[in-house]
Tab-separated table of C-alpha atoms in Angstrom:
chain	number	residue	atom	x	y	z
A	1	UNK	CA	-26.765	2.585	-28.628
A	2	UNK	CA	-26.699	3.669	-24.980
A	3	UNK	CA	-23.221	4.242	-23.571
A	4	UNK	CA	-24.347	5.637	-20.205
A	5	UNK	CA	-23.498	3.788	-17.015
A	6	UNK	CA	-26.142	2.171	-14.820
A	7	UNK	CA	-27.258	3.885	-11.628
A	8	UNK	CA	-25.396	1.343	-9.499
A	9	UNK	CA	-22.185	1.938	-11.447
A	10	UNK	CA	-22.544	5.704	-11.135
A	11	UNK	CA	-23.134	5.306	-7.400
A	12	UNK	CA	-19.894	3.327	-7.148
A	13	UNK	CA	-18.055	6.212	-8.832
A	14	UNK	CA	-19.499	8.726	-6.385
A	15	UNK	CA	-18.538	6.550	-3.422
A	16	UNK	CA	-15.023	6.137	-4.800
A	17	UNK	CA	-14.611	9.871	-5.347
A	18	UNK	CA	-15.676	10.521	-1.761
A	19	UNK	CA	-13.107	8.045	-0.429
A	20	UNK	CA	-10.247	9.172	-2.672
A	21	UNK	CA	-10.918	12.869	-2.104
A	22	UNK	CA	-8.994	12.596	1.177
A	23	UNK	CA	-5.982	10.869	-0.424
A	24	UNK	CA	-2.958	12.938	-1.446
A	25	UNK	CA	-0.629	11.545	-4.138
A	26	UNK	CA	2.373	12.533	-2.017
A	27	UNK	CA	1.251	10.609	1.071
A	28	UNK	CA	4.278	8.319	0.630
A	29	UNK	CA	7.905	9.412	0.089
A	30	UNK	CA	8.934	10.251	-3.456
A	31	UNK	CA	10.252	7.293	-5.507
A	32	UNK	CA	12.834	9.676	-6.982
A	33	UNK	CA	14.318	10.338	-3.539
A	34	UNK	CA	13.871	6.919	-1.914
A	35	UNK	CA	16.281	4.023	-2.374
A	36	UNK	CA	14.187	0.872	-2.480
A	37	UNK	CA	10.468	0.765	-1.805
A	38	UNK	CA	8.724	3.956	-0.693
A	39	UNK	CA	6.870	2.028	2.051
A	40	UNK	CA	6.864	-1.413	3.629
A	41	UNK	CA	3.072	-1.710	3.721
A	42	UNK	CA	0.044	-0.686	1.714
A	43	UNK	CA	-1.962	2.391	2.687
A	44	UNK	CA	-3.863	0.674	5.495
A	45	UNK	CA	-5.963	3.737	6.282
A	46	UNK	CA	-7.243	3.827	2.707
A	47	UNK	CA	-7.728	0.049	2.620
A	48	UNK	CA	-9.929	0.151	5.714
A	49	UNK	CA	-11.908	3.055	4.257
A	50	UNK	CA	-12.490	1.128	1.030
A	51	UNK	CA	-13.756	-1.788	3.101
A	52	UNK	CA	-15.961	0.457	5.236
A	53	UNK	CA	-17.653	1.888	2.140
A	54	UNK	CA	-18.125	-1.607	0.651
A	55	UNK	CA	-15.920	-0.840	-2.362
A	56	UNK	CA	-13.792	-3.947	-1.783
A	57	UNK	CA	-16.905	-6.088	-2.125
A	58	UNK	CA	-18.275	-4.149	-5.083
A	59	UNK	CA	-18.119	-7.060	-7.517
A	60	UNK	CA	-18.848	-9.868	-5.068
A	61	UNK	CA	-22.193	-11.616	-4.931
A	62	UNK	CA	-24.686	-10.446	-2.272
A	63	UNK	CA	-24.395	-13.990	-0.903
A	64	UNK	CA	-20.875	-13.036	0.155
A	65	UNK	CA	-21.693	-9.542	1.368
A	66	UNK	CA	-21.018	-7.772	-1.923
A	67	UNK	CA	-22.951	-5.497	-4.260
A	68	UNK	CA	-22.977	-7.915	-7.195
A	69	UNK	CA	-21.666	-5.427	-9.782
A	70	UNK	CA	-19.576	-6.223	-12.850
A	71	UNK	CA	-16.015	-5.558	-14.082
A	72	UNK	CA	-17.157	-2.250	-15.579
A	73	UNK	CA	-17.927	-0.991	-12.067
A	74	UNK	CA	-14.509	-2.148	-10.870
A	75	UNK	CA	-12.838	-0.282	-13.738
A	76	UNK	CA	-14.767	2.874	-12.857
A	77	UNK	CA	-13.425	2.711	-9.291
A	78	UNK	CA	-9.893	1.903	-10.489
A	79	UNK	CA	-10.032	4.945	-12.748
A	80	UNK	CA	-10.683	7.143	-9.717
A	81	UNK	CA	-7.990	5.417	-7.639
A	82	UNK	CA	-5.298	6.175	-10.215
A	83	UNK	CA	-6.001	9.902	-10.073
A	84	UNK	CA	-4.585	9.973	-6.522
A	85	UNK	CA	-2.009	7.171	-6.985
A	86	UNK	CA	-3.779	4.995	-4.423
A	87	UNK	CA	-1.259	2.621	-2.855
A	88	UNK	CA	-3.511	-0.394	-2.384
A	89	UNK	CA	-3.845	-3.717	-4.263
A	90	UNK	CA	-7.399	-2.892	-5.285
A	91	UNK	CA	-7.116	-4.357	-8.783
A	92	UNK	CA	-5.294	-7.531	-7.760
A	93	UNK	CA	-7.444	-8.358	-4.736
A	94	UNK	CA	-10.765	-7.686	-6.453
A	95	UNK	CA	-9.793	-9.459	-9.675
A	96	UNK	CA	-8.649	-12.614	-7.881
A	97	UNK	CA	-11.813	-12.571	-5.777
A	98	UNK	CA	-13.927	-12.342	-8.938
A	99	UNK	CA	-12.077	-15.245	-10.568
A	100	UNK	CA	-12.489	-17.329	-7.413
A	101	UNK	CA	-16.189	-16.494	-7.289
A	102	UNK	CA	-16.648	-17.406	-10.957
A	103	UNK	CA	-14.580	-20.601	-11.115
A	104	UNK	CA	-13.519	-21.694	-7.613
A	105	UNK	CA	-14.491	-24.384	-5.147
A	106	UNK	CA	-17.693	-23.383	-3.354
A	107	UNK	CA	-16.339	-24.126	0.118
A	108	UNK	CA	-13.243	-22.005	-0.510
A	109	UNK	CA	-15.406	-19.248	-1.974
A	110	UNK	CA	-17.585	-19.187	1.146
A	111	UNK	CA	-14.504	-19.171	3.361
A	112	UNK	CA	-12.499	-16.416	1.648
A	113	UNK	CA	-14.770	-13.990	-0.189
A	114	UNK	CA	-16.700	-12.483	2.749
A	115	UNK	CA	-13.376	-11.755	4.451
A	116	UNK	CA	-11.954	-10.246	1.249
A	117	UNK	CA	-14.973	-7.962	0.939
A	118	UNK	CA	-14.502	-6.773	4.518
A	119	UNK	CA	-10.826	-6.032	3.888
A	120	UNK	CA	-9.692	-8.714	6.343
A	121	UNK	CA	-8.064	-10.784	3.599
A	122	UNK	CA	-5.695	-9.404	0.949
A	123	UNK	CA	-5.306	-11.272	-2.333
A	124	UNK	CA	-2.683	-10.751	-4.993
A	125	UNK	CA	-1.586	-12.511	-8.178
A	126	UNK	CA	1.588	-13.454	-9.984
A	127	UNK	CA	0.886	-12.471	-13.581
A	128	UNK	CA	4.414	-11.832	-14.867
A	129	UNK	CA	5.977	-15.273	-14.908
A	130	UNK	CA	9.712	-15.570	-14.445
A	131	UNK	CA	10.743	-12.691	-16.708
A	132	UNK	CA	7.624	-10.755	-17.625
A	133	UNK	CA	7.922	-11.781	-21.266
A	134	UNK	CA	6.761	-15.395	-21.378
A	135	UNK	CA	3.265	-16.602	-20.419
A	136	UNK	CA	2.987	-16.565	-16.619
A	137	UNK	CA	1.520	-20.064	-16.389
A	138	UNK	CA	4.678	-21.571	-17.918
A	139	UNK	CA	6.819	-20.350	-15.007
A	140	UNK	CA	5.280	-22.773	-12.487
A	141	UNK	CA	4.525	-26.476	-12.837
A	142	UNK	CA	1.662	-28.251	-11.070
A	143	UNK	CA	1.551	-31.996	-10.592
A	144	UNK	CA	-0.769	-34.185	-8.554
A	145	UNK	CA	0.711	-34.930	-5.160
A	146	UNK	CA	2.329	-38.328	-5.213
A	147	UNK	CA	2.714	-38.419	-9.009
A	148	UNK	CA	5.823	-40.437	-9.630
A	149	UNK	CA	5.766	-42.253	-6.289
A	150	UNK	CA	2.677	-44.355	-6.894
A	151	UNK	CA	0.262	-42.422	-4.703
A	152	UNK	CA	-1.905	-41.522	-7.666
A	153	UNK	CA	-1.243	-44.637	-9.719
A	154	UNK	CA	-4.053	-45.339	-12.127
A	155	UNK	CA	-5.089	-41.722	-12.663
A	156	UNK	CA	-5.050	-40.831	-16.359
A	157	UNK	CA	-6.869	-37.481	-16.390
A	158	UNK	CA	-4.185	-35.419	-14.607
A	159	UNK	CA	-6.514	-34.714	-11.691
A	160	UNK	CA	-5.337	-34.715	-8.100
A	161	UNK	CA	-8.408	-36.214	-6.499
A	162	UNK	CA	-8.375	-35.504	-2.788
A	163	UNK	CA	-4.591	-35.660	-2.441
A	164	UNK	CA	-3.799	-32.156	-3.678
A	165	UNK	CA	-1.108	-30.699	-5.889
A	166	UNK	CA	2.564	-29.782	-5.774
A	167	UNK	CA	3.840	-26.524	-7.246
A	168	UNK	CA	7.385	-25.699	-8.350
A	169	UNK	CA	8.604	-22.531	-10.035
A	170	UNK	CA	8.953	-18.769	-9.801
A	171	UNK	CA	6.656	-15.798	-10.284
A	172	UNK	CA	8.392	-12.413	-10.366
A	173	UNK	CA	7.132	-8.899	-9.663
A	174	UNK	CA	4.135	-9.992	-7.595
A	175	UNK	CA	2.477	-6.858	-6.142
A	176	UNK	CA	2.466	-6.658	-2.340
A	177	UNK	CA	3.062	-10.378	-1.905
A	178	UNK	CA	4.712	-9.636	1.456
A	179	UNK	CA	1.420	-8.455	2.963
A	180	UNK	CA	-1.028	-10.602	1.001
A	181	UNK	CA	-2.765	-13.504	2.697
A	182	UNK	CA	-3.087	-15.564	-0.483
A	183	UNK	CA	-1.240	-15.394	-3.784
A	184	UNK	CA	-2.981	-16.521	-6.971
A	185	UNK	CA	-0.318	-18.462	-8.875
A	186	UNK	CA	-0.907	-19.496	-12.505
A	187	UNK	CA	0.738	-22.791	-13.373
A	188	UNK	CA	0.670	-25.557	-15.962
A	189	UNK	CA	0.082	-29.283	-15.625
A	190	UNK	CA	2.104	-31.984	-17.351
A	191	UNK	CA	-0.373	-31.842	-20.198
A	192	UNK	CA	0.126	-28.094	-20.624
A	193	UNK	CA	-3.274	-27.203	-19.153
A	194	UNK	CA	-3.242	-23.800	-17.354
A	195	UNK	CA	-4.471	-23.821	-13.748
A	196	UNK	CA	-4.662	-21.263	-10.959
A	197	UNK	CA	-3.641	-22.014	-7.360
A	198	UNK	CA	-4.640	-19.898	-4.335
A	199	UNK	CA	-1.490	-20.290	-2.223
A	200	UNK	CA	-1.258	-18.991	1.367
A	201	UNK	CA	1.791	-16.758	1.710
A	202	UNK	CA	2.965	-18.674	4.783
A	203	UNK	CA	2.687	-22.149	3.217
A	204	UNK	CA	5.813	-24.326	3.544
A	205	UNK	CA	8.042	-24.016	0.494
A	206	UNK	CA	7.021	-20.417	-0.354
A	207	UNK	CA	9.863	-17.909	-0.157
A	208	UNK	CA	9.764	-14.214	-1.044
A	209	UNK	CA	12.545	-11.948	-2.252
A	210	UNK	CA	11.988	-8.202	-2.256
A	211	UNK	CA	11.694	-6.353	-5.560
A	212	UNK	CA	10.794	-2.728	-6.256
A	213	UNK	CA	8.650	-1.377	-9.078
A	214	UNK	CA	9.386	1.667	-11.223
A	215	UNK	CA	7.003	3.722	-9.095
A	216	UNK	CA	8.624	2.644	-5.826
A	217	UNK	CA	5.950	0.143	-4.821
A	218	UNK	CA	6.903	-3.112	-3.158
A	219	UNK	CA	6.951	-6.262	-5.270
A	220	UNK	CA	8.267	-9.753	-4.616
A	221	UNK	CA	9.800	-12.658	-6.417
A	222	UNK	CA	7.786	-15.646	-5.229
A	223	UNK	CA	9.590	-18.970	-5.293
A	224	UNK	CA	7.694	-22.211	-4.853
A	225	UNK	CA	9.687	-25.286	-3.908
A	226	UNK	CA	7.501	-28.399	-3.697
A	227	UNK	CA	4.618	-26.336	-2.306
A	228	UNK	CA	1.591	-28.461	-1.530
A	229	UNK	CA	-1.912	-27.120	-2.082
A	230	UNK	CA	-5.216	-28.802	-1.424
A	231	UNK	CA	-7.329	-29.866	-4.384
A	232	UNK	CA	-9.902	-27.183	-3.556
A	233	UNK	CA	-7.164	-24.502	-3.583
A	234	UNK	CA	-6.387	-25.149	-7.255
A	235	UNK	CA	-8.785	-24.054	-9.998
A	236	UNK	CA	-8.493	-26.148	-13.147
A	237	UNK	CA	-11.644	-24.886	-14.871
A	238	UNK	CA	-11.110	-24.148	-18.542
A	239	UNK	CA	-10.636	-20.454	-19.251
A	240	UNK	CA	-10.072	-19.363	-15.645
A	241	UNK	CA	-6.535	-18.018	-16.001
A	242	UNK	CA	-7.266	-16.431	-19.402
A	243	UNK	CA	-10.287	-14.648	-17.935
A	244	UNK	CA	-8.362	-13.406	-14.897
A	245	UNK	CA	-5.462	-12.202	-17.050
A	246	UNK	CA	-7.890	-10.313	-19.311
A	247	UNK	CA	-9.541	-8.721	-16.273
A	248	UNK	CA	-6.167	-7.675	-14.841
A	249	UNK	CA	-5.119	-6.197	-18.179
A	250	UNK	CA	-8.386	-4.315	-18.564
A	251	UNK	CA	-8.107	-3.006	-15.003
A	252	UNK	CA	-4.597	-1.777	-15.802
A	253	UNK	CA	-6.085	0.136	-18.748
A	254	UNK	CA	-8.529	1.782	-16.324
A	255	UNK	CA	-5.610	2.839	-14.141
A	256	UNK	CA	-3.863	4.313	-17.174
A	257	UNK	CA	-6.959	6.279	-18.129
A	258	UNK	CA	-7.489	7.741	-14.666
A	259	UNK	CA	-3.840	8.685	-14.320
A	260	UNK	CA	-3.777	10.248	-17.782
A	261	UNK	CA	-6.895	12.295	-17.099
A	262	UNK	CA	-5.425	13.671	-13.880
A	263	UNK	CA	-2.107	14.534	-15.554
A	264	UNK	CA	-3.827	16.355	-18.412
A	265	UNK	CA	-5.902	18.317	-15.889
A	266	UNK	CA	-2.699	19.277	-14.042
A	267	UNK	CA	-1.180	20.394	-17.347
A	268	UNK	CA	-4.216	22.494	-18.261
A	269	UNK	CA	-4.152	24.163	-14.846
A	270	UNK	CA	-0.434	24.934	-15.029
A	271	UNK	CA	-0.373	26.229	-18.608
A	272	UNK	CA	-3.459	28.342	-17.879
A	273	UNK	CA	-1.580	30.175	-15.114
A	274	UNK	CA	1.986	30.238	-16.483
A	275	UNK	CA	2.537	33.377	-18.542
A	276	UNK	CA	5.041	34.343	-21.193
A	277	UNK	CA	5.052	37.693	-23.022
A	278	UNK	CA	2.044	38.661	-20.924
A	279	UNK	CA	-0.170	35.747	-22.042
A	280	UNK	CA	-0.938	32.312	-20.538
A	281	UNK	CA	1.101	29.703	-22.402
A	282	UNK	CA	-2.101	27.694	-22.874
A	283	UNK	CA	-3.133	30.284	-25.483
A	284	UNK	CA	-0.083	29.524	-27.639
A	285	UNK	CA	-0.916	27.373	-30.623
A	286	UNK	CA	1.960	24.910	-30.111
A	287	UNK	CA	0.862	24.260	-26.528
A	288	UNK	CA	-2.829	23.973	-27.394
A	289	UNK	CA	-2.192	21.517	-30.232
A	290	UNK	CA	-0.097	19.221	-28.028
A	291	UNK	CA	-2.736	19.263	-25.287
A	292	UNK	CA	-5.455	18.553	-27.867
A	293	UNK	CA	-3.529	15.541	-29.181
A	294	UNK	CA	-3.286	14.140	-25.675
A	295	UNK	CA	-7.016	14.691	-25.147
A	296	UNK	CA	-7.615	12.594	-28.276
A	297	UNK	CA	-5.369	9.884	-26.820
A	298	UNK	CA	-7.459	9.825	-23.644
A	299	UNK	CA	-10.731	9.536	-25.536
A	300	UNK	CA	-9.351	6.607	-27.541
A	301	UNK	CA	-8.116	5.003	-24.317
A	302	UNK	CA	-11.580	5.453	-22.831
A	303	UNK	CA	-13.481	3.984	-25.790
A	304	UNK	CA	-11.264	0.911	-26.049
A	305	UNK	CA	-11.296	0.388	-22.277
A	306	UNK	CA	-15.083	0.247	-22.051
A	307	UNK	CA	-15.285	-2.016	-25.101
A	308	UNK	CA	-12.929	-4.496	-23.412
A	309	UNK	CA	-14.666	-4.209	-20.034
A	310	UNK	CA	-18.048	-4.752	-21.680
A	311	UNK	CA	-16.841	-7.903	-23.464
A	312	UNK	CA	-15.518	-9.331	-20.192
A	313	UNK	CA	-18.623	-8.351	-18.238
A	314	UNK	CA	-21.168	-9.758	-20.672
A	315	UNK	CA	-19.292	-12.607	-22.398
A	316	UNK	CA	-20.669	-11.062	-25.600
A	317	UNK	CA	-19.498	-12.512	-28.884
A	318	UNK	CA	-17.750	-10.665	-31.661
A	319	UNK	CA	-15.625	-11.100	-34.778
A	320	UNK	CA	-12.641	-11.693	-32.466
A	321	UNK	CA	-12.479	-13.261	-29.004
A	322	UNK	CA	-12.626	-10.827	-26.094
A	323	UNK	CA	-8.829	-11.060	-25.894
A	324	UNK	CA	-8.717	-8.988	-29.088
A	325	UNK	CA	-10.576	-6.095	-27.483
A	326	UNK	CA	-8.367	-6.372	-24.406
A	327	UNK	CA	-5.250	-6.217	-26.582
A	328	UNK	CA	-6.515	-3.111	-28.408
A	329	UNK	CA	-7.308	-1.434	-25.078
A	330	UNK	CA	-3.834	-2.173	-23.692
A	331	UNK	CA	-2.134	-0.931	-26.870
A	332	UNK	CA	-3.903	2.403	-26.502
A	333	UNK	CA	-3.396	2.503	-22.735
A	334	UNK	CA	0.340	1.816	-22.899
A	335	UNK	CA	1.124	4.199	-25.740
A	336	UNK	CA	-1.425	6.799	-24.662
A	337	UNK	CA	-0.402	7.147	-21.029
A	338	UNK	CA	3.256	7.418	-22.061
A	339	UNK	CA	2.489	10.237	-24.487
A	340	UNK	CA	0.319	12.053	-21.942
A	341	UNK	CA	3.004	12.167	-19.239
A	342	UNK	CA	5.767	13.014	-21.703
A	343	UNK	CA	3.785	15.959	-23.049
A	344	UNK	CA	2.951	17.040	-19.510
A	345	UNK	CA	6.619	17.077	-18.557
A	346	UNK	CA	7.443	19.091	-21.673
A	347	UNK	CA	4.711	21.677	-21.116
A	348	UNK	CA	5.561	22.029	-17.428
A	349	UNK	CA	9.176	22.817	-18.282
A	350	UNK	CA	11.609	22.598	-15.375
A	351	UNK	CA	8.744	22.745	-12.890
A	352	UNK	CA	7.740	19.222	-13.933
A	353	UNK	CA	11.019	17.852	-12.541
A	354	UNK	CA	10.562	19.499	-9.134
A	355	UNK	CA	10.243	16.696	-6.587
A	356	UNK	CA	8.043	18.912	-4.421
A	357	UNK	CA	5.491	18.849	-7.251
A	358	UNK	CA	3.644	15.535	-7.834
A	359	UNK	CA	4.040	15.289	-11.624
A	360	UNK	CA	7.193	13.171	-11.375
A	361	UNK	CA	5.255	10.656	-9.286
A	362	UNK	CA	2.619	10.320	-12.003
A	363	UNK	CA	5.378	9.861	-14.571
A	364	UNK	CA	6.856	6.963	-12.575
A	365	UNK	CA	3.433	5.344	-12.133
A	366	UNK	CA	2.681	5.803	-15.839
A	367	UNK	CA	5.840	3.928	-16.821
A	368	UNK	CA	4.928	1.101	-14.444
A	369	UNK	CA	1.392	0.881	-15.878
A	370	UNK	CA	2.661	1.081	-19.456
A	371	UNK	CA	4.790	-2.040	-19.010
A	372	UNK	CA	2.516	-3.976	-16.618
A	373	UNK	CA	1.101	-7.128	-18.226
A	374	UNK	CA	2.936	-6.306	-21.424
A	375	UNK	CA	3.789	-3.114	-23.339
A	376	UNK	CA	1.989	-2.087	-26.516
A	377	UNK	CA	4.323	-4.118	-28.746
A	378	UNK	CA	3.494	-7.368	-26.928
A	379	UNK	CA	-0.237	-6.790	-27.354
A	380	UNK	CA	0.200	-5.820	-30.996
A	381	UNK	CA	1.823	-9.214	-31.528
A	382	UNK	CA	-1.009	-10.947	-29.654
A	383	UNK	CA	-3.584	-9.057	-31.714
A	384	UNK	CA	-1.802	-10.105	-34.903
A	385	UNK	CA	-1.987	-13.738	-33.847
A	386	UNK	CA	-5.722	-13.395	-33.144
A	387	UNK	CA	-6.337	-11.776	-36.529
A	388	UNK	CA	-4.425	-14.566	-38.239
A	389	UNK	CA	-6.485	-17.189	-36.398
A	390	UNK	CA	-9.820	-15.379	-36.938
A	391	UNK	CA	-9.729	-13.690	-40.365
A	392	UNK	CA	-12.186	-10.794	-40.634
A	393	UNK	CA	-14.513	-10.407	-43.580
């Protein structure tokens, strides 16, 4: 088997490294010293640079000005972004664009995707539902406009025809909703069918309430009160929301891997220089064993990440649906990144708590990534359900 990346994917990594090489993790105020969000806006300078180097259009079709690469390439770039704590909605915007390209109305695709690839349009997604624990699509209801008042009398398939849809509900912890142009909102129809609506932030009936993440980034509670969307703005294709959620989860695993790799490198550098009894502490067996355990965590995170990304990219079959590989990857990512930063703090001693040193920032980001789209326990439960439904052997 060949586990090497394609030339185009490797080129994307090199381009990403060049862009992120100029980004310092302490470009924004420290979340430990800042009440509320560390900044009101994304890192616009970085966002424009990502657009200039065509990294925002990496996974878009050449028809829309993109490079036509797959989710594996996106995960490779996300991995590099996490090493510098890049404050941009790269995962959310690219993932929503990919779902729109794969499942959306062709006229809406042609209207939005070229602008998204050029960085002129920011997309985000509400993937946490009302509480972060229940399926996100259950937090918002979608009904055909006029249902109940006779406007769609005679329709039996739940479709909205040309009259559009009405959305009601709440999505919490939506990343950078305040600056996004469109918010992808999962919802459910009266029949329980999951759908995905691309809602303009300024649409009547949409209200935002500020929230703040563990790492100090700006989130929003998005309330929808009788929000009307056009029929073309709602994707009701089977599997769309499940595919987007799997892509978001896999991308979060890529962020965890990149962050963990950077933190372990910081730990190796520090323990190689810090001396006790005339020797670098890295030469002490207790330190070396802990670092080795974390290296094993990272390699497991890497293997499960690429397995999940490959399943999503190729639609390849397997003994379990692709959701099983995604669940395994997130279990390792959540537990692994937590162990990596905890060990790093321990081996750094008091220096790790110094707010002039960036390790505490990585710790805050790691906790946010660990819990995003479900902690390990939630994915263990999901994996158990899949195993029960698809017995192996």
